[in-house]
Coordinates of C-alpha atoms in Angstrom, one line a residue:
Chain F
M874 CA -189.2 -13.0 -1.5
D875 CA -189.8 -16.5 -0.5
D876 CA -193.1 -18.3 0.2
V877 CA -193.0 -17.6 3.9
S878 CA -193.0 -13.8 3.5
D879 CA -195.6 -14.0 0.8
D880 CA -197.7 -15.8 3.3
L881 CA -197.0 -13.2 6.0
A882 CA -197.8 -10.4 3.6
A883 CA -201.1 -12.0 2.7
R884 CA -202.1 -12.4 6.4
L885 CA -201.1 -8.7 6.9
A886 CA -203.3 -7.7 4.0
A887 CA -206.1 -9.7 5.4
G888 CA -206.1 -7.6 8.6
D889 CA -204.6 -10.3 10.7
A890 CA -201.8 -8.2 12.1
A891 CA -203.0 -8.3 15.8
A892 CA -203.2 -12.1 15.8
L893 CA -199.9 -12.4 14.0
A894 CA -198.3 -10.1 16.6
E895 CA -199.6 -12.2 19.4
E896 CA -198.4 -15.4 17.8
H897 CA -194.9 -14.0 17.7
G898 CA -194.9 -12.3 21.1
L899 CA -194.7 -8.8 19.8
A900 CA -196.0 -5.8 21.7
R901 CA -197.8 -2.9 20.3
I902 CA -195.9 0.4 20.4
G903 CA -197.0 4.0 20.5
S904 CA -199.8 3.3 23.0
R905 CA -199.8 5.1 26.3
P906 CA -198.1 3.1 29.1
A907 CA -200.1 2.2 32.2
L908 CA -199.8 4.7 35.0
G909 CA -197.9 2.3 37.3
A910 CA -195.4 1.3 34.6
Y911 CA -195.0 5.0 33.7
I912 CA -194.2 6.0 37.3
R913 CA -191.7 3.1 37.6
S914 CA -189.9 4.1 34.4
L915 CA -189.7 7.7 35.7
W916 CA -188.3 6.4 38.9
S917 CA -185.7 4.3 37.2
R918 CA -184.6 7.5 35.3
R919 CA -184.5 9.7 38.4
Y920 CA -180.7 10.0 38.1
F921 CA -181.1 11.3 34.5
I922 CA -183.6 13.9 35.7
G923 CA -181.0 15.2 38.2
V924 CA -178.1 15.2 35.7
L925 CA -180.2 16.9 33.1
A926 CA -181.3 19.6 35.6
T927 CA -177.8 20.3 37.0
S928 CA -176.3 20.4 33.5
R929 CA -178.9 22.8 32.4
A930 CA -178.4 25.1 35.4
Y931 CA -174.6 24.9 34.9
A932 CA -174.6 25.5 31.1
R933 CA -176.6 28.7 31.7
N934 CA -173.5 30.5 33.1
Q935 CA -170.9 28.7 31.0
N936 CA -170.3 31.3 28.3
T937 CA -168.8 34.1 30.5
Y938 CA -165.4 35.0 32.1
L939 CA -166.9 34.8 35.6
G940 CA -168.6 31.5 34.9
Q941 CA -170.5 30.0 37.8
L942 CA -169.9 33.1 39.9
W943 CA -172.9 34.5 38.0
A944 CA -175.1 32.1 39.9
L945 CA -174.4 34.3 42.9
L946 CA -173.9 37.6 41.2
N947 CA -177.2 37.5 39.3
P948 CA -179.5 37.4 42.4
L949 CA -177.2 40.0 44.2
L950 CA -177.7 42.4 41.3
W951 CA -181.5 41.9 41.3
A952 CA -181.6 42.5 45.0
G953 CA -179.4 45.6 44.5
V954 CA -181.9 47.1 42.0
Y955 CA -184.9 46.5 44.2
L956 CA -183.1 47.8 47.3
F957 CA -182.1 51.0 45.5
V958 CA -185.5 51.7 44.0
F959 CA -187.7 50.8 46.9
G960 CA -185.3 51.4 49.8
V961 CA -183.5 54.5 48.8
L962 CA -185.5 56.3 46.0
L963 CA -189.1 55.6 47.2
D964 CA -188.4 54.8 50.9
T965 CA -191.8 53.4 51.4
S966 CA -193.0 50.9 54.0
R967 CA -196.5 50.2 52.5
G968 CA -197.8 48.8 55.8
V969 CA -194.9 46.4 56.4
D970 CA -192.3 46.9 59.1
N971 CA -189.3 45.3 57.3
F972 CA -190.3 46.3 53.8
I973 CA -186.9 45.4 52.3
G974 CA -187.0 41.9 53.7
F975 CA -190.6 41.6 52.6
L976 CA -189.8 42.8 49.1
V977 CA -186.7 40.7 48.5
I978 CA -188.4 37.5 49.6
G979 CA -191.4 38.4 47.4
V980 CA -189.3 39.1 44.3
F981 CA -187.0 36.0 44.6
M982 CA -189.7 33.5 45.4
F983 CA -192.0 34.9 42.7
R984 CA -189.2 34.7 40.2
F985 CA -188.8 31.0 41.2
T986 CA -192.3 30.2 40.1
S987 CA -192.5 32.5 37.1
S988 CA -189.2 31.2 35.6
S989 CA -190.1 27.6 36.4
V990 CA -193.4 27.9 34.7
T991 CA -192.1 29.8 31.7
A992 CA -189.4 27.2 31.0
G993 CA -191.6 24.3 32.0
A994 CA -194.3 25.4 29.6
K995 CA -191.9 24.9 26.7
A996 CA -190.7 21.5 28.0
I997 CA -192.0 19.6 25.0
T998 CA -192.0 22.2 22.2
S999 CA -188.4 23.3 22.8
N1000 CA -187.2 19.7 23.0
L1001 CA -189.0 18.3 20.0
A1002 CA -185.7 17.0 18.5
L1003 CA -185.0 15.1 21.7
V1004 CA -188.6 13.7 21.9
R1005 CA -188.3 12.6 18.3
S1006 CA -185.0 10.7 18.7
L1007 CA -185.1 8.9 22.0
H1008 CA -187.5 6.9 24.1
F1009 CA -188.1 8.1 27.7
P1010 CA -191.1 9.0 29.8
R1011 CA -191.8 12.6 28.6
A1012 CA -192.7 13.8 32.1
L1013 CA -189.0 13.9 32.9
L1014 CA -188.6 17.0 30.6
P1015 CA -190.8 19.3 32.7
M1016 CA -189.5 17.7 35.9
S1017 CA -185.8 18.3 35.0
I1018 CA -186.5 21.8 33.8
V1019 CA -188.2 22.9 37.0
L1020 CA -185.5 21.1 39.0
A1021 CA -182.9 23.2 37.2
E1022 CA -184.7 26.3 38.4
L1023 CA -184.5 24.9 41.9
A1024 CA -180.8 24.5 41.5
T1025 CA -180.6 28.1 40.3
L1026 CA -182.6 29.2 43.3
V1027 CA -180.1 27.8 45.9
P1028 CA -177.5 30.5 45.5
A1029 CA -180.3 33.1 45.4
V1030 CA -181.6 31.8 48.7
L1031 CA -178.2 32.3 50.3
V1032 CA -178.2 35.9 49.1
L1033 CA -181.7 36.3 50.3
C1034 CA -181.0 35.0 53.8
V1035 CA -177.9 37.3 54.2
I1036 CA -180.0 40.3 53.1
V1037 CA -182.8 39.4 55.5
L1038 CA -180.3 39.1 58.4
I1039 CA -178.8 42.5 57.5
T1040 CA -182.3 44.1 57.7
G1041 CA -182.3 43.2 61.4
E1042 CA -184.4 40.0 61.5
P1043 CA -183.3 37.6 64.2
L1044 CA -182.3 34.0 63.3
T1045 CA -185.1 31.9 64.8
W1046 CA -186.2 28.3 64.8
S1047 CA -188.8 29.1 62.1
W1048 CA -185.9 29.5 59.6
L1049 CA -185.6 25.7 59.6
L1050 CA -189.0 25.6 57.9
F1051 CA -187.8 27.7 55.0
P1052 CA -186.3 24.8 53.0
V1053 CA -189.6 22.9 53.5
A1054 CA -191.5 25.9 52.1
V1055 CA -189.1 26.0 49.1
I1056 CA -189.7 22.3 48.5
V1057 CA -193.5 22.7 48.7
Q1058 CA -193.3 25.5 46.2
W1059 CA -191.1 23.5 43.9
V1060 CA -193.6 20.7 43.9
F1061 CA -196.3 23.2 43.0
N1062 CA -194.1 24.6 40.2
T1063 CA -193.6 21.1 38.8
G1064 CA -197.3 20.4 38.8
F1065 CA -198.1 23.7 37.1
S1066 CA -195.5 23.0 34.5
F1067 CA -197.0 19.6 33.7
I1068 CA -200.3 21.3 32.9
L1069 CA -198.7 24.1 30.8
A1070 CA -196.3 21.8 28.9
R1071 CA -199.2 19.7 27.6
L1072 CA -201.4 22.7 26.8
V1073 CA -198.5 24.4 24.9
A1074 CA -197.6 21.2 23.1
Q1075 CA -201.1 21.1 21.7
A1076 CA -201.5 24.9 21.1
R1077 CA -198.3 27.0 21.1
D1078 CA -200.4 30.2 21.0
L1079 CA -200.7 29.9 24.7
L1080 CA -197.0 30.8 25.0
N1081 CA -198.0 34.3 23.9
V1082 CA -200.5 34.6 26.6
L1083 CA -198.4 33.2 29.4
P1084 CA -196.3 36.4 30.1
F1085 CA -199.5 38.4 30.7
V1086 CA -200.9 35.8 33.1
L1087 CA -197.6 35.8 35.0
R1088 CA -197.5 39.6 35.1
G1089 CA -201.0 39.6 36.3
L1090 CA -200.1 37.1 39.0
M1091 CA -197.1 39.3 40.0
Y1092 CA -199.4 42.2 40.8
T1093 CA -202.1 40.1 42.6
S1094 CA -199.8 38.0 44.7
G1095 CA -198.5 40.6 47.0
V1096 CA -194.9 40.7 45.7
F1097 CA -194.5 44.5 46.3
F1098 CA -197.3 45.1 48.8
S1099 CA -199.2 43.4 51.5
I1100 CA -202.6 42.1 50.2
D1101 CA -204.2 42.7 53.7
H1102 CA -203.1 46.3 53.7
Y1103 CA -204.3 47.2 50.2
V1104 CA -207.2 44.9 49.4
G1105 CA -208.4 44.1 52.9
T1106 CA -209.7 40.8 54.2
G1107 CA -213.0 40.7 52.3
V1108 CA -213.9 38.0 49.7
L1109 CA -211.6 39.5 47.1
G1110 CA -208.8 39.8 49.6
S1111 CA -209.2 36.2 50.7
V1112 CA -209.2 34.9 47.2
L1113 CA -206.0 36.9 46.4
A1114 CA -204.4 35.8 49.7
Y1115 CA -205.1 32.1 49.3
Q1116 CA -204.3 31.6 45.6
P1117 CA -201.2 29.4 45.3
V1118 CA -198.6 32.0 44.4
A1119 CA -199.6 34.4 47.2
V1120 CA -199.6 31.5 49.6
Y1121 CA -196.0 30.5 48.8
L1122 CA -194.8 34.1 49.2
T1123 CA -196.6 34.3 52.6
L1124 CA -195.2 30.9 53.5
A1125 CA -191.6 32.0 52.8
R1126 CA -192.1 35.3 54.7
S1127 CA -193.6 33.5 57.7
C1128 CA -190.4 31.4 58.0
L1129 CA -188.0 34.4 57.8
L1130 CA -189.8 37.5 59.1
Q1131 CA -191.0 38.3 62.6
D1132 CA -193.9 40.3 61.2
F1133 CA -195.4 37.1 59.7
P1134 CA -196.1 34.5 62.3
P1135 CA -196.3 30.9 61.1
D1136 CA -200.0 30.1 60.2
P1137 CA -201.2 26.5 60.0
L1138 CA -203.9 27.6 57.6
V1139 CA -201.4 29.0 55.1
W1140 CA -199.3 25.8 55.4
G1141 CA -202.4 23.8 54.8
F1142 CA -203.2 25.7 51.7
G1143 CA -199.6 25.6 50.5
V1144 CA -199.3 21.8 50.8
G1145 CA -202.9 21.4 49.4
W1146 CA -202.2 23.4 46.3
A1147 CA -198.9 21.6 45.8
L1148 CA -200.5 18.2 46.0
L1149 CA -203.4 19.2 43.8
F1150 CA -201.3 20.6 41.1
A1151 CA -198.6 17.8 41.2
V1152 CA -201.1 14.9 41.1
G1153 CA -203.6 16.5 38.8
G1154 CA -200.9 18.0 36.5
F1155 CA -199.0 14.7 36.3
L1156 CA -202.2 12.7 35.4
F1157 CA -203.1 15.5 32.9
F1158 CA -199.6 15.3 31.3
W1159 CA -199.5 11.5 31.3
R1160 CA -202.9 11.2 29.5
A1161 CA -201.3 12.7 26.3
E1162 CA -198.0 10.8 26.6
E1163 CA -198.4 9.0 23.3
K1164 CA -199.2 12.3 21.4
Y1165 CA -196.0 14.3 22.3
G1166 CA -193.7 14.9 19.4
R1167 CA -196.4 15.0 16.8
D1168 CA -195.8 18.6 15.6
Chain Z
M105 CA -178.9 -4.8 -15.8
T106 CA -179.9 -8.4 -16.4
D107 CA -176.8 -9.3 -18.5
Q108 CA -174.4 -8.7 -15.6
K109 CA -175.7 -11.7 -13.7
P110 CA -173.1 -14.5 -13.6
L111 CA -173.9 -17.7 -15.4
G112 CA -172.9 -21.3 -14.6
E113 CA -171.9 -22.7 -11.3
E114 CA -172.4 -19.5 -9.4
I115 CA -176.1 -19.4 -10.1
D116 CA -177.2 -21.1 -6.9
F117 CA -175.4 -18.5 -4.8
E118 CA -177.1 -15.4 -3.4
P119 CA -177.4 -13.1 -6.4
D120 CA -174.8 -10.2 -6.5
V121 CA -173.3 -10.4 -3.1
D122 CA -171.0 -7.5 -2.8
P123 CA -167.5 -9.1 -2.8
T124 CA -166.0 -6.2 -0.8
D125 CA -168.3 -6.9 2.1
P126 CA -167.9 -10.1 4.0
A127 CA -170.5 -9.1 6.6
P128 CA -173.0 -11.9 7.2
K129 CA -176.0 -11.4 5.0
P130 CA -178.8 -13.0 6.8
G131 CA -181.3 -14.8 4.6
A132 CA -181.1 -18.5 5.2
D133 CA -181.5 -18.5 8.9
L134 CA -184.0 -15.8 9.5
G135 CA -185.6 -15.9 12.9
G136 CA -189.1 -15.1 14.0
L137 CA -190.9 -11.8 13.4
S138 CA -189.4 -8.8 15.1
L139 CA -191.6 -6.1 13.7
I140 CA -195.0 -5.8 12.1
V141 CA -196.0 -2.5 10.5
D142 CA -199.7 -2.5 9.7
D143 CA -201.1 0.2 7.5
V144 CA -199.2 3.1 9.2
H145 CA -200.1 6.7 8.5
V146 CA -198.3 9.7 9.8
T147 CA -199.6 13.2 9.5
Y148 CA -197.5 16.3 10.5
R149 CA -199.0 19.6 11.4
V150 CA -197.0 22.5 9.9
Y151 CA -197.5 26.0 11.3
G152 CA -197.1 29.3 9.5
G153 CA -197.8 28.3 6.0
R154 CA -200.5 27.1 3.7
R155 CA -200.5 25.8 0.2
A156 CA -202.0 28.3 -2.2
A157 CA -205.7 27.6 -2.8
A158 CA -206.7 26.1 -6.2
S159 CA -206.7 28.4 -9.3
G160 CA -207.5 31.9 -8.2
D161 CA -208.7 33.2 -11.6
E162 CA -212.4 32.7 -11.3
L163 CA -212.6 33.5 -7.6
S164 CA -214.2 36.7 -6.5
V165 CA -212.2 39.6 -5.1
V166 CA -213.5 38.8 -1.6
R167 CA -212.6 35.2 -1.8
R168 CA -209.1 36.0 -3.0
L169 CA -208.6 38.5 -0.1
L170 CA -209.8 35.8 2.3
N171 CA -207.5 33.3 0.9
R172 CA -204.6 35.7 1.2
T173 CA -205.4 36.3 4.9
N174 CA -205.7 32.6 5.5
R175 CA -202.1 32.2 4.7
H176 CA -201.1 34.3 7.7
I177 CA -203.8 33.6 10.2
G178 CA -204.6 30.1 11.3
A179 CA -202.2 28.8 8.7
V180 CA -201.8 25.2 9.8
T181 CA -201.3 22.6 7.1
E182 CA -201.6 18.9 7.6
V183 CA -198.9 17.1 5.7
K184 CA -199.5 13.5 5.1
A185 CA -195.9 12.2 5.3
I186 CA -196.7 8.4 5.4
R187 CA -199.8 7.1 3.7
G188 CA -200.5 3.5 4.5
V189 CA -197.2 1.5 4.8
S190 CA -197.3 -2.2 5.7
F191 CA -194.4 -4.7 6.0
V192 CA -193.0 -7.3 8.4
A193 CA -189.4 -7.7 9.5
R194 CA -187.7 -10.7 11.0
H195 CA -184.8 -11.1 13.4
G196 CA -181.5 -11.0 11.6
E197 CA -182.6 -8.9 8.8
A198 CA -180.8 -5.7 7.7
I199 CA -183.3 -3.5 5.9
G200 CA -182.4 -0.5 3.8
I201 CA -184.9 2.3 3.2
V202 CA -184.4 4.3 0.0
G203 CA -186.3 7.1 -1.7
R204 CA -186.0 10.6 -2.9
N205 CA -185.8 13.7 -0.6
G206 CA -189.0 14.3 1.2
S207 CA -190.4 10.9 0.4
G208 CA -190.9 10.1 4.1
K209 CA -187.9 7.8 4.8
S210 CA -186.9 9.4 8.1
T211 CA -190.5 9.9 9.2
L212 CA -191.2 6.2 8.6
L213 CA -188.1 5.3 10.6
R214 CA -189.1 7.4 13.5
A215 CA -192.8 6.2 13.4
V216 CA -191.7 2.6 13.4
A217 CA -189.4 3.3 16.3
G218 CA -192.4 4.7 18.2
L219 CA -191.0 8.2 18.3
L220 CA -193.6 9.9 16.2
P221 CA -197.2 9.4 17.0
L222 CA -199.1 7.6 14.3
S223 CA -202.3 9.1 12.8
G224 CA -203.4 5.6 11.7
G225 CA -202.4 2.0 11.8
T226 CA -200.3 0.0 14.3
V227 CA -196.8 -1.1 14.9
Y228 CA -195.9 -4.3 16.8
I229 CA -192.3 -4.9 17.9
S230 CA -190.3 -7.3 20.0
G231 CA -188.2 -5.5 22.6
E232 CA -187.3 -1.9 22.1
A233 CA -186.4 0.0 19.0
S234 CA -183.7 2.6 19.2
L235 CA -182.6 5.3 16.8
L236 CA -178.9 5.7 16.5
G237 CA -178.4 9.3 17.5
V238 CA -178.2 11.2 20.7
N239 CA -177.4 14.6 19.2
A240 CA -180.6 16.2 20.5
A241 CA -179.8 15.3 24.1
L242 CA -176.3 16.8 24.2
M243 CA -175.5 20.3 25.3
K244 CA -172.8 22.1 23.4
D245 CA -171.8 24.3 26.3
L246 CA -170.8 21.4 28.4
T247 CA -167.7 19.2 28.2
G248 CA -167.5 16.0 26.3
E249 CA -167.1 14.1 29.6
R250 CA -170.4 15.5 30.9
N251 CA -172.1 14.9 27.6
I252 CA -171.1 11.2 27.6
M253 CA -173.0 10.9 30.9
I254 CA -176.0 12.9 29.6
G255 CA -176.1 10.9 26.3
G256 CA -175.6 7.6 27.9
L257 CA -178.4 8.2 30.4
A258 CA -180.7 9.5 27.6
L259 CA -180.1 6.2 25.8
G260 CA -181.5 4.4 28.9
L261 CA -178.2 3.2 30.4
T262 CA -177.7 3.5 34.1
A263 CA -175.1 5.8 35.6
T264 CA -172.9 2.8 36.5
E265 CA -173.1 1.4 32.9
V266 CA -172.1 4.8 31.5
R267 CA -169.1 4.9 33.9
E268 CA -168.1 1.4 32.9
R269 CA -168.2 2.3 29.2
Y270 CA -166.7 5.7 29.5
D271 CA -163.2 4.8 28.6
E272 CA -164.4 2.7 25.6
I273 CA -166.5 5.6 24.4
V274 CA -163.6 8.1 24.6
E275 CA -161.2 5.7 23.0
F276 CA -163.6 4.8 20.2
S277 CA -164.3 8.5 19.4
G278 CA -160.5 9.1 19.3
I279 CA -160.9 12.7 20.6
G280 CA -158.3 12.3 23.5
D281 CA -157.9 15.1 25.9
A282 CA -160.5 17.2 24.1
V283 CA -163.1 15.3 26.1
N284 CA -162.5 17.9 28.9
L285 CA -163.4 20.8 26.6
P286 CA -166.9 22.0 25.9
M287 CA -168.4 20.4 22.9
K288 CA -168.8 23.7 21.1
A289 CA -165.0 23.9 20.8
Y290 CA -164.9 20.7 18.8
S291 CA -164.5 20.5 15.0
S292 CA -167.6 19.1 13.3
G293 CA -165.7 15.9 12.7
M294 CA -164.8 15.5 16.4
G295 CA -168.3 16.3 17.4
A296 CA -169.7 13.7 15.0
R297 CA -167.3 11.1 16.2
L298 CA -168.1 11.6 19.9
R299 CA -171.9 11.5 19.1
F300 CA -171.5 8.3 17.2
A301 CA -169.4 6.8 20.0
I302 CA -172.0 7.7 22.6
S303 CA -175.0 6.6 20.6
S304 CA -173.5 3.3 19.6
A305 CA -172.8 2.4 23.3
A306 CA -176.3 1.1 23.8
R307 CA -177.4 -2.2 22.3
P308 CA -181.0 -2.2 21.3
D309 CA -183.2 -5.0 19.9
V310 CA -184.1 -3.1 16.8
L311 CA -181.6 -0.5 15.6
M312 CA -182.5 2.4 13.3
V313 CA -179.7 4.2 11.6
D314 CA -180.4 7.5 9.8
E315 CA -177.5 8.5 7.5
A316 CA -175.1 8.3 10.5
L317 CA -172.3 6.8 8.5
A318 CA -171.6 9.7 6.3
T319 CA -169.6 11.6 8.9
G320 CA -165.9 11.5 9.8
D321 CA -162.8 10.7 7.9
A322 CA -162.2 7.4 6.0
E323 CA -160.6 5.7 8.9
F324 CA -163.5 6.6 11.3
R325 CA -166.0 5.5 8.6
A326 CA -164.4 2.1 8.5
R327 CA -164.5 1.8 12.3
S328 CA -168.1 2.9 12.5
K329 CA -169.1 0.5 9.9
Q330 CA -167.5 -2.3 11.9
R331 CA -169.3 -1.1 15.0
I332 CA -172.6 -1.2 13.1
D333 CA -171.9 -4.7 12.1
E334 CA -171.2 -5.6 15.7
I335 CA -174.5 -4.1 16.8
R336 CA -176.3 -5.8 13.9
E337 CA -175.1 -9.2 15.2
Q338 CA -176.5 -8.4 18.6
A339 CA -179.6 -6.5 17.5
G340 CA -182.3 -8.6 16.0
T341 CA -183.1 -6.2 13.1
I342 CA -181.4 -3.2 11.7
F343 CA -182.8 -0.4 9.5
L344 CA -180.7 1.9 7.5
V345 CA -181.9 5.1 5.8
S346 CA -179.4 6.4 3.3
H347 CA -179.1 8.2 0.0
S348 CA -175.9 6.2 -0.7
L349 CA -177.0 3.1 -2.6
A350 CA -173.5 1.7 -2.2
A351 CA -173.9 1.8 1.6
V352 CA -177.4 0.2 1.3
R353 CA -176.1 -2.5 -1.1
S354 CA -173.1 -3.3 1.2
M355 CA -175.1 -3.5 4.5
C356 CA -178.6 -4.6 3.7
S357 CA -180.2 -7.8 2.5
R358 CA -183.6 -6.3 1.8
V359 CA -184.7 -2.8 0.7
L360 CA -187.9 -0.8 1.1
W361 CA -188.4 1.9 -1.5
I362 CA -190.6 4.7 -0.2
D363 CA -192.1 7.2 -2.7
K364 CA -194.5 10.0 -1.7
G365 CA -195.2 8.3 1.6
K366 CA -196.1 5.0 0.1
L367 CA -194.3 1.7 -0.1
R368 CA -193.4 1.5 -3.8
M369 CA -191.3 -1.7 -3.7
D370 CA -190.1 -4.2 -1.1
G371 CA -187.7 -6.9 -2.0
P372 CA -184.1 -8.2 -2.1
V373 CA -181.5 -5.5 -2.1
D374 CA -180.3 -5.7 -5.7
E375 CA -183.6 -6.0 -7.3
V376 CA -185.0 -2.9 -5.5
C377 CA -181.8 -0.8 -5.8
D378 CA -181.6 -1.5 -9.5
A379 CA -185.2 -0.5 -10.0
Y380 CA -184.7 2.6 -7.9
Q381 CA -181.6 3.5 -9.9
E382 CA -183.5 3.0 -13.1
F383 CA -186.3 5.2 -11.8
T384 CA -184.0 8.1 -10.8
R385 CA -181.7 8.0 -13.9
P386 CA -184.0 9.1 -16.8
R387 CA -185.1 12.2 -14.9
R388 CA -181.8 13.9 -15.4
P389 CA -181.6 14.0 -19.2
A390 CA -185.3 14.8 -19.5
R391 CA -185.9 18.5 -20.3

């Protein structure tokens, strides 16, 4: 090559790259963006997050004859199984008046968190090809994945409300709070997914542990039984009752069931957990931004 | 190789410009620097396999057993894909990257584009580098129409920009009404054409092309080459990874030859391509 590039190569060899870059107005790449810039770039991609989420939710039911009808049929079938087993075969109330309403809300809202977290944990590892071919703030992957679960929940919530009405619950003003409870839970799910997505990206082995953690959560969050009734209100009972997943189940029940009056303390815990996980999880995820896609 | 060089009046021209390609070969009016790659290293972690430990003969039975278990538990190998590559690129340059399979060409491209974390060294760039290829963002269960939106947004376009370019993308891909069918129903050629049409809708500062030109029929190849030339005129710098030396010779002015993760040669296109050809040829008759 000509003299100019020989000169450049010599300067590069002399460890002068940073000065050379500054001289020509070049920016260093592969460093983690500042938090403000990161949030702004996420905000400018908000439409992409939405399109990715709805496309993902839509594609899920695309390979069948009934197509999108499955979005409604799937939760109906789940409800049918639980109603049959617990309402007809076992016919148990387990210390709750409207056990069927209690159970269906518990199962649906728990599934919302467990499926969000399961999919969100794989946000980076299952999209490595995408991460390695395009630039975008990586946080939009867990966000869109959990948003897709929210989109999947909407038809399930309709089924849920109809079932609860059939069990004889009156339609009250507190039903208006139900969408708020769902949003708060969604924020929590997103935060939880941020944390798991980073951990799994660094050590995939965690994916093998996650199902056990979720199964444990299912039995300790009062999905099938009332925590008060079985564990009591001692220290253990309080810890179980105010851990995030149990809080969100109680929150949803307090909106739809007469048995569960709205409790400001539960709302406080619900919003608190959501903010803690969302902010903490986002920061935790962002701090490894430049490392995603490595392996 | 030297005796094919023309003598006489032509000697002051650029040596060996491919006569079939009138595309502008930047060289005289190179702009400022667009990219500095300074001693870049990339290390992959590979799960589920480990290279066999050195000569097992003199090892004890216990050591051999341990070695054997090691291949199944905690088997994570670090692969040094790029080992200290440095170069600078200027606006208006079209740079080819050649090398044998597994030499680290694609890895280097992705590392320089900022898509693979570096394990050492630094890359400085003006503007944003973009890899030509949205394949990973598309969903085969969804229609071509939906995928144009997803792909466009993934490339960083706004929804309005995608809608503006929608007709152009469909027309360029030439898939017609099939745009309303799910992409899994497309033939491989149709899929490749739509992917190329989507990914070339964005106009980056530094464009990286990884073997994207090998798809489609002859007519589409010609059209896509024309599109690449257009992009090159707008993009400051273009990188092309290819196994086809003909493609590299026709599109690039400068070539980097990567071998075993290191920069083996960096120079004008014909000089490096000839040397590379010379290097690969004698291997075949040997043995």
